[in-house]
Amino acid sequence: MRRIPLTPWLEHLRQHLPLARSGNDPEGVHQVRVAVRRLRVWLELGGYKTLEPDLAWLVRGAGGVRDLEVLLGSPDLPKAFRGWAEGRLEEARGQLVPMLDSGRLEGVLQALDNLPALEPQAATKRLERFARRVGRRKSGWEREGSLESLHALRRALRGLRYAREWLELDTGAVKELQECFGQVGDYSFILEHLDAFEADGGRVGAAYRRRLVGRLEDALQAARRVWAKTLGT
């Protein structure tokens, strides 16, 4: 197998930074976050730790915007809830744009540019840590059954998927699980924001919350079925 350069996803990140800055298309921030997550996995496969805090900083900033963009993409948001979310999104973008224009980000991009391609043999050896992480998160979810433990498992599955993709290995089952659990994440994030909205004094009809809870439970049941069919016991 050839050496593994980070160039494709570093270029993907650079190409989408202007769109993320502009705010004209939610795909900009989404693709920035995807690229950064994939680059973090590449760094772990290479045994690099120095740039991890900088990429974690960037993905947190992008995540604050992206979560609200996903929320606002929901078709049946009550008007007051939507208005509150739009205000929060404006605040989140106000924090993200200076990050994208910062010297810190430029320094991170330059440092990434200077990293050599990974040796596939060494990277393959580090793949096992991603599988072990999934195993630990699997045990935590089966033991606790909480949304937090499921989200941790979803993040571990995403990391394993990206690691396998860097190594040009099959990801079919892992990708199916990750995407199924992502639906759980979407509904749980909407409910978290709804809690924050109501904590700020906002109100929605009880039927709206019931619909969300029902959709979340349906997504959880689907996730359990897919888990049992693929990587479960």
JSON list of N, CA, C and O in Angstrom, two decimals, residues 91-131:
[
{"chain": "A", "resi": 91, "resn": "GLU", "atom": "N", "xyz": [-25.12, 34.35, 17.11]},
{"chain": "A", "resi": 91, "resn": "GLU", "atom": "CA", "xyz": [-24.09, 34.43, 18.16]},
{"chain": "A", "resi": 91, "resn": "GLU", "atom": "C", "xyz": [-22.96, 33.43, 17.88]},
{"chain": "A", "resi": 91, "resn": "GLU", "atom": "O", "xyz": [-21.78, 33.78, 18.03]},
{"chain": "A", "resi": 92, "resn": "ALA", "atom": "N", "xyz": [-23.33, 32.21, 17.51]},
{"chain": "A", "resi": 92, "resn": "ALA", "atom": "CA", "xyz": [-22.32, 31.18, 17.25]},
{"chain": "A", "resi": 92, "resn": "ALA", "atom": "C", "xyz": [-21.45, 31.56, 16.06]},
{"chain": "A", "resi": 92, "resn": "ALA", "atom": "O", "xyz": [-20.23, 31.35, 16.08]},
{"chain": "A", "resi": 93, "resn": "ARG", "atom": "N", "xyz": [-22.07, 32.11, 15.02]},
{"chain": "A", "resi": 93, "resn": "ARG", "atom": "CA", "xyz": [-21.29, 32.56, 13.86]},
{"chain": "A", "resi": 93, "resn": "ARG", "atom": "C", "xyz": [-20.37, 33.71, 14.24]},
{"chain": "A", "resi": 93, "resn": "ARG", "atom": "O", "xyz": [-19.25, 33.82, 13.73]},
{"chain": "A", "resi": 94, "resn": "GLY", "atom": "N", "xyz": [-20.83, 34.55, 15.14]},
{"chain": "A", "resi": 94, "resn": "GLY", "atom": "CA", "xyz": [-20.00, 35.65, 15.61]},
{"chain": "A", "resi": 94, "resn": "GLY", "atom": "C", "xyz": [-18.75, 35.18, 16.33]},
{"chain": "A", "resi": 94, "resn": "GLY", "atom": "O", "xyz": [-17.74, 35.89, 16.38]},
{"chain": "A", "resi": 95, "resn": "GLN", "atom": "N", "xyz": [-18.81, 33.99, 16.89]},
{"chain": "A", "resi": 95, "resn": "GLN", "atom": "CA", "xyz": [-17.63, 33.40, 17.54]},
{"chain": "A", "resi": 95, "resn": "GLN", "atom": "C", "xyz": [-16.77, 32.62, 16.56]},
{"chain": "A", "resi": 95, "resn": "GLN", "atom": "O", "xyz": [-15.54, 32.58, 16.68]},
{"chain": "A", "resi": 96, "resn": "LEU", "atom": "N", "xyz": [-17.41, 31.99, 15.54]},
{"chain": "A", "resi": 96, "resn": "LEU", "atom": "CA", "xyz": [-16.66, 31.16, 14.61]},
{"chain": "A", "resi": 96, "resn": "LEU", "atom": "C", "xyz": [-15.84, 31.99, 13.62]},
{"chain": "A", "resi": 96, "resn": "LEU", "atom": "O", "xyz": [-14.68, 31.66, 13.34]},
{"chain": "A", "resi": 97, "resn": "VAL", "atom": "N", "xyz": [-16.41, 33.05, 13.07]},
{"chain": "A", "resi": 97, "resn": "VAL", "atom": "CA", "xyz": [-15.72, 33.79, 12.00]},
{"chain": "A", "resi": 97, "resn": "VAL", "atom": "C", "xyz": [-14.35, 34.31, 12.45]},
{"chain": "A", "resi": 97, "resn": "VAL", "atom": "O", "xyz": [-13.37, 34.16, 11.71]},
{"chain": "A", "resi": 98, "resn": "PRO", "atom": "N", "xyz": [-14.21, 34.88, 13.65]},
{"chain": "A", "resi": 98, "resn": "PRO", "atom": "CA", "xyz": [-12.87, 35.30, 14.07]},
{"chain": "A", "resi": 98, "resn": "PRO", "atom": "C", "xyz": [-11.90, 34.12, 14.18]},
{"chain": "A", "resi": 98, "resn": "PRO", "atom": "O", "xyz": [-10.69, 34.29, 13.96]},
{"chain": "A", "resi": 99, "resn": "MET", "atom": "N", "xyz": [-12.40, 32.95, 14.54]},
{"chain": "A", "resi": 99, "resn": "MET", "atom": "CA", "xyz": [-11.53, 31.76, 14.57]},
{"chain": "A", "resi": 99, "resn": "MET", "atom": "C", "xyz": [-11.00, 31.45, 13.18]},
{"chain": "A", "resi": 99, "resn": "MET", "atom": "O", "xyz": [-9.82, 31.13, 13.00]},
{"chain": "A", "resi": 100, "resn": "LEU", "atom": "N", "xyz": [-11.88, 31.55, 12.17]},
{"chain": "A", "resi": 100, "resn": "LEU", "atom": "CA", "xyz": [-11.48, 31.22, 10.81]},
{"chain": "A", "resi": 100, "resn": "LEU", "atom": "C", "xyz": [-10.51, 32.25, 10.24]},
{"chain": "A", "resi": 100, "resn": "LEU", "atom": "O", "xyz": [-9.77, 31.95, 9.30]},
{"chain": "A", "resi": 101, "resn": "ASP", "atom": "N", "xyz": [-10.52, 33.46, 10.80]},
{"chain": "A", "resi": 101, "resn": "ASP", "atom": "CA", "xyz": [-9.63, 34.52, 10.34]},
{"chain": "A", "resi": 101, "resn": "ASP", "atom": "C", "xyz": [-8.37, 34.63, 11.20]},
{"chain": "A", "resi": 101, "resn": "ASP", "atom": "O", "xyz": [-7.55, 35.53, 10.98]},
{"chain": "A", "resi": 102, "resn": "SER", "atom": "N", "xyz": [-8.21, 33.75, 12.16]},
{"chain": "A", "resi": 102, "resn": "SER", "atom": "CA", "xyz": [-7.15, 33.90, 13.15]},
{"chain": "A", "resi": 102, "resn": "SER", "atom": "C", "xyz": [-5.80, 33.40, 12.67]},
{"chain": "A", "resi": 102, "resn": "SER", "atom": "O", "xyz": [-5.70, 32.52, 11.80]},
{"chain": "A", "resi": 103, "resn": "GLY", "atom": "N", "xyz": [-4.75, 33.94, 13.28]},
{"chain": "A", "resi": 103, "resn": "GLY", "atom": "CA", "xyz": [-3.41, 33.44, 13.03]},
{"chain": "A", "resi": 103, "resn": "GLY", "atom": "C", "xyz": [-3.24, 32.02, 13.52]},
{"chain": "A", "resi": 103, "resn": "GLY", "atom": "O", "xyz": [-2.42, 31.27, 12.97]},
{"chain": "A", "resi": 104, "resn": "ARG", "atom": "N", "xyz": [-4.00, 31.65, 14.53]},
{"chain": "A", "resi": 104, "resn": "ARG", "atom": "CA", "xyz": [-3.90, 30.28, 15.04]},
{"chain": "A", "resi": 104, "resn": "ARG", "atom": "C", "xyz": [-4.29, 29.28, 13.96]},
{"chain": "A", "resi": 104, "resn": "ARG", "atom": "O", "xyz": [-3.59, 28.27, 13.76]},
{"chain": "A", "resi": 105, "resn": "LEU", "atom": "N", "xyz": [-5.38, 29.56, 13.26]},
{"chain": "A", "resi": 105, "resn": "LEU", "atom": "CA", "xyz": [-5.80, 28.64, 12.20]},
{"chain": "A", "resi": 105, "resn": "LEU", "atom": "C", "xyz": [-4.77, 28.61, 11.08]},
{"chain": "A", "resi": 105, "resn": "LEU", "atom": "O", "xyz": [-4.44, 27.54, 10.55]},
{"chain": "A", "resi": 106, "resn": "GLU", "atom": "N", "xyz": [-4.27, 29.76, 10.69]},
{"chain": "A", "resi": 106, "resn": "GLU", "atom": "CA", "xyz": [-3.27, 29.79, 9.63]},
{"chain": "A", "resi": 106, "resn": "GLU", "atom": "C", "xyz": [-2.03, 28.99, 10.02]},
{"chain": "A", "resi": 106, "resn": "GLU", "atom": "O", "xyz": [-1.45, 28.27, 9.20]},
{"chain": "A", "resi": 107, "resn": "GLY", "atom": "N", "xyz": [-1.66, 29.09, 11.29]},
{"chain": "A", "resi": 107, "resn": "GLY", "atom": "CA", "xyz": [-0.52, 28.31, 11.76]},
{"chain": "A", "resi": 107, "resn": "GLY", "atom": "C", "xyz": [-0.78, 26.82, 11.72]},
{"chain": "A", "resi": 107, "resn": "GLY", "atom": "O", "xyz": [0.12, 26.03, 11.38]},
{"chain": "A", "resi": 108, "resn": "VAL", "atom": "N", "xyz": [-1.99, 26.43, 12.07]},
{"chain": "A", "resi": 108, "resn": "VAL", "atom": "CA", "xyz": [-2.35, 25.01, 12.02]},
{"chain": "A", "resi": 108, "resn": "VAL", "atom": "C", "xyz": [-2.27, 24.50, 10.58]},
{"chain": "A", "resi": 108, "resn": "VAL", "atom": "O", "xyz": [-1.71, 23.42, 10.32]},
{"chain": "A", "resi": 109, "resn": "LEU", "atom": "N", "xyz": [-2.80, 25.26, 9.64]},
{"chain": "A", "resi": 109, "resn": "LEU", "atom": "CA", "xyz": [-2.78, 24.84, 8.24]},
{"chain": "A", "resi": 109, "resn": "LEU", "atom": "C", "xyz": [-1.34, 24.70, 7.73]},
{"chain": "A", "resi": 109, "resn": "LEU", "atom": "O", "xyz": [-1.02, 23.74, 7.02]},
{"chain": "A", "resi": 110, "resn": "GLN", "atom": "N", "xyz": [-0.50, 25.63, 8.11]},
{"chain": "A", "resi": 110, "resn": "GLN", "atom": "CA", "xyz": [0.90, 25.55, 7.68]},
{"chain": "A", "resi": 110, "resn": "GLN", "atom": "C", "xyz": [1.60, 24.34, 8.30]},
{"chain": "A", "resi": 110, "resn": "GLN", "atom": "O", "xyz": [2.38, 23.66, 7.63]},
{"chain": "A", "resi": 111, "resn": "ALA", "atom": "N", "xyz": [1.31, 24.08, 9.58]},
{"chain": "A", "resi": 111, "resn": "ALA", "atom": "CA", "xyz": [1.92, 22.93, 10.24]},
{"chain": "A", "resi": 111, "resn": "ALA", "atom": "C", "xyz": [1.46, 21.62, 9.59]},
{"chain": "A", "resi": 111, "resn": "ALA", "atom": "O", "xyz": [2.26, 20.70, 9.39]},
{"chain": "A", "resi": 112, "resn": "LEU", "atom": "N", "xyz": [0.18, 21.53, 9.27]},
{"chain": "A", "resi": 112, "resn": "LEU", "atom": "CA", "xyz": [-0.33, 20.33, 8.60]},
{"chain": "A", "resi": 112, "resn": "LEU", "atom": "C", "xyz": [0.34, 20.15, 7.24]},
{"chain": "A", "resi": 112, "resn": "LEU", "atom": "O", "xyz": [0.64, 19.02, 6.83]},
{"chain": "A", "resi": 113, "resn": "ASP", "atom": "N", "xyz": [0.56, 21.25, 6.55]},
{"chain": "A", "resi": 113, "resn": "ASP", "atom": "CA", "xyz": [1.21, 21.20, 5.24]},
{"chain": "A", "resi": 113, "resn": "ASP", "atom": "C", "xyz": [2.58, 20.53, 5.31]},
{"chain": "A", "resi": 113, "resn": "ASP", "atom": "O", "xyz": [3.03, 19.92, 4.33]},
{"chain": "A", "resi": 114, "resn": "ASN", "atom": "N", "xyz": [3.25, 20.66, 6.44]},
{"chain": "A", "resi": 114, "resn": "ASN", "atom": "CA", "xyz": [4.62, 20.19, 6.57]},
{"chain": "A", "resi": 114, "resn": "ASN", "atom": "C", "xyz": [4.74, 18.75, 7.06]},
{"chain": "A", "resi": 114, "resn": "ASN", "atom": "O", "xyz": [5.86, 18.24, 7.20]},
{"chain": "A", "resi": 115, "resn": "LEU", "atom": "N", "xyz": [3.61, 18.11, 7.35]},
{"chain": "A", "resi": 115, "resn": "LEU", "atom": "CA", "xyz": [3.67, 16.74, 7.86]},
{"chain": "A", "resi": 115, "resn": "LEU", "atom": "C", "xyz": [3.86, 15.75, 6.71]},
{"chain": "A", "resi": 115, "resn": "LEU", "atom": "O", "xyz": [3.22, 15.87, 5.67]},
{"chain": "A", "resi": 116, "resn": "PRO", "atom": "N", "xyz": [4.74, 14.77, 6.89]},
{"chain": "A", "resi": 116, "resn": "PRO", "atom": "CA", "xyz": [4.95, 13.77, 5.83]},
{"chain": "A", "resi": 116, "resn": "PRO", "atom": "C", "xyz": [3.80, 12.78, 5.77]},
{"chain": "A", "resi": 116, "resn": "PRO", "atom": "O", "xyz": [3.06, 12.59, 6.74]},
{"chain": "A", "resi": 117, "resn": "ALA", "atom": "N", "xyz": [3.66, 12.14, 4.63]},
{"chain": "A", "resi": 117, "resn": "ALA", "atom": "CA", "xyz": [2.63, 11.10, 4.46]},
{"chain": "A", "resi": 117, "resn": "ALA", "atom": "C", "xyz": [2.91, 9.96, 5.44]},
{"chain": "A", "resi": 117, "resn": "ALA", "atom": "O", "xyz": [4.06, 9.70, 5.83]},
{"chain": "A", "resi": 118, "resn": "LEU", "atom": "N", "xyz": [1.83, 9.27, 5.85]},
{"chain": "A", "resi": 118, "resn": "LEU", "atom": "CA", "xyz": [1.96, 8.19, 6.82]},
{"chain": "A", "resi": 118, "resn": "LEU", "atom": "C", "xyz": [2.49, 6.92, 6.18]},
{"chain": "A", "resi": 118, "resn": "LEU", "atom": "O", "xyz": [2.15, 6.58, 5.03]},
{"chain": "A", "resi": 119, "resn": "GLU", "atom": "N", "xyz": [3.29, 6.21, 6.96]},
{"chain": "A", "resi": 119, "resn": "GLU", "atom": "CA", "xyz": [3.69, 4.87, 6.56]},
{"chain": "A", "resi": 119, "resn": "GLU", "atom": "C", "xyz": [2.53, 3.93, 6.82]},
{"chain": "A", "resi": 119, "resn": "GLU", "atom": "O", "xyz": [2.02, 3.85, 7.94]},
{"chain": "A", "resi": 120, "resn": "PRO", "atom": "N", "xyz": [2.03, 3.22, 5.81]},
{"chain": "A", "resi": 120, "resn": "PRO", "atom": "CA", "xyz": [0.82, 2.41, 5.99]},
{"chain": "A", "resi": 120, "resn": "PRO", "atom": "C", "xyz": [0.96, 1.32, 7.04]},
{"chain": "A", "resi": 120, "resn": "PRO", "atom": "O", "xyz": [-0.01, 1.01, 7.74]},
{"chain": "A", "resi": 121, "resn": "GLN", "atom": "N", "xyz": [2.13, 0.73, 7.17]},
{"chain": "A", "resi": 121, "resn": "GLN", "atom": "CA", "xyz": [2.29, -0.35, 8.15]},
{"chain": "A", "resi": 121, "resn": "GLN", "atom": "C", "xyz": [2.10, 0.17, 9.56]},
{"chain": "A", "resi": 121, "resn": "GLN", "atom": "O", "xyz": [1.40, -0.44, 10.37]},
{"chain": "A", "resi": 122, "resn": "ALA", "atom": "N", "xyz": [2.73, 1.30, 9.86]},
{"chain": "A", "resi": 122, "resn": "ALA", "atom": "CA", "xyz": [2.58, 1.88, 11.20]},
{"chain": "A", "resi": 122, "resn": "ALA", "atom": "C", "xyz": [1.14, 2.34, 11.44]},
{"chain": "A", "resi": 122, "resn": "ALA", "atom": "O", "xyz": [0.59, 2.15, 12.53]},
{"chain": "A", "resi": 123, "resn": "ALA", "atom": "N", "xyz": [0.53, 2.94, 10.42]},
{"chain": "A", "resi": 123, "resn": "ALA", "atom": "CA", "xyz": [-0.86, 3.40, 10.57]},
{"chain": "A", "resi": 123, "resn": "ALA", "atom": "C", "xyz": [-1.80, 2.23, 10.79]},
{"chain": "A", "resi": 123, "resn": "ALA", "atom": "O", "xyz": [-2.74, 2.31, 11.59]},
{"chain": "A", "resi": 124, "resn": "THR", "atom": "N", "xyz": [-1.57, 1.12, 10.11]},
{"chain": "A", "resi": 124, "resn": "THR", "atom": "CA", "xyz": [-2.42, -0.06, 10.26]},
{"chain": "A", "resi": 124, "resn": "THR", "atom": "C", "xyz": [-2.33, -0.61, 11.67]},
{"chain": "A", "resi": 124, "resn": "THR", "atom": "O", "xyz": [-3.34, -1.06, 12.25]},
{"chain": "A", "resi": 125, "resn": "LYS", "atom": "N", "xyz": [-1.15, -0.56, 12.26]},
{"chain": "A", "resi": 125, "resn": "LYS", "atom": "CA", "xyz": [-1.01, -1.03, 13.64]},
{"chain": "A", "resi": 125, "resn": "LYS", "atom": "C", "xyz": [-1.83, -0.17, 14.60]},
{"chain": "A", "resi": 125, "resn": "LYS", "atom": "O", "xyz": [-2.38, -0.68, 15.57]},
{"chain": "A", "resi": 126, "resn": "ARG", "atom": "N", "xyz": [-1.91, 1.12, 14.30]},
{"chain": "A", "resi": 126, "resn": "ARG", "atom": "CA", "xyz": [-2.67, 2.01, 15.19]},
{"chain": "A", "resi": 126, "resn": "ARG", "atom": "C", "xyz": [-4.17, 1.89, 14.96]},
{"chain": "A", "resi": 126, "resn": "ARG", "atom": "O", "xyz": [-4.96, 2.41, 15.76]},
{"chain": "A", "resi": 127, "resn": "LEU", "atom": "N", "xyz": [-4.60, 1.24, 13.90]},
{"chain": "A", "resi": 127, "resn": "LEU", "atom": "CA", "xyz": [-6.03, 1.06, 13.65]},
{"chain": "A", "resi": 127, "resn": "LEU", "atom": "C", "xyz": [-6.70, 0.31, 14.79]},
{"chain": "A", "resi": 127, "resn": "LEU", "atom": "O", "xyz": [-7.87, 0.57, 15.11]},
{"chain": "A", "resi": 128, "resn": "GLU", "atom": "N", "xyz": [-5.98, -0.58, 15.42]},
{"chain": "A", "resi": 128, "resn": "GLU", "atom": "CA", "xyz": [-6.55, -1.41, 16.48]},
{"chain": "A", "resi": 128, "resn": "GLU", "atom": "C", "xyz": [-7.08, -0.56, 17.63]},
{"chain": "A", "resi": 128, "resn": "GLU", "atom": "O", "xyz": [-8.08, -0.91, 18.27]},
{"chain": "A", "resi": 129, "resn": "ARG", "atom": "N", "xyz": [-6.44, 0.57, 17.90]},
{"chain": "A", "resi": 129, "resn": "ARG", "atom": "CA", "xyz": [-6.91, 1.39, 19.01]},
{"chain": "A", "resi": 129, "resn": "ARG", "atom": "C", "xyz": [-8.31, 1.95, 18.74]},
{"chain": "A", "resi": 129, "resn": "ARG", "atom": "O", "xyz": [-9.10, 2.15, 19.67]},
{"chain": "A", "resi": 130, "resn": "PHE", "atom": "N", "xyz": [-8.64, 2.19, 17.47]},
{"chain": "A", "resi": 130, "resn": "PHE", "atom": "CA", "xyz": [-9.98, 2.67, 17.13]},
{"chain": "A", "resi": 130, "resn": "PHE", "atom": "C", "xyz": [-11.01, 1.57, 17.38]},
{"chain": "A", "resi": 130, "resn": "PHE", "atom": "O", "xyz": [-12.10, 1.84, 17.89]},
{"chain": "A", "resi": 131, "resn": "ALA", "atom": "N", "xyz": [-10.66, 0.33, 17.03]},
{"chain": "A", "resi": 131, "resn": "ALA", "atom": "CA", "xyz": [-11.56, -0.80, 17.28]},
{"chain": "A", "resi": 131, "resn": "ALA", "atom": "C", "xyz": [-11.75, -1.03, 18.78]},
{"chain": "A", "resi": 131, "resn": "ALA", "atom": "O", "xyz": [-12.86, -1.31, 19.25]}
]
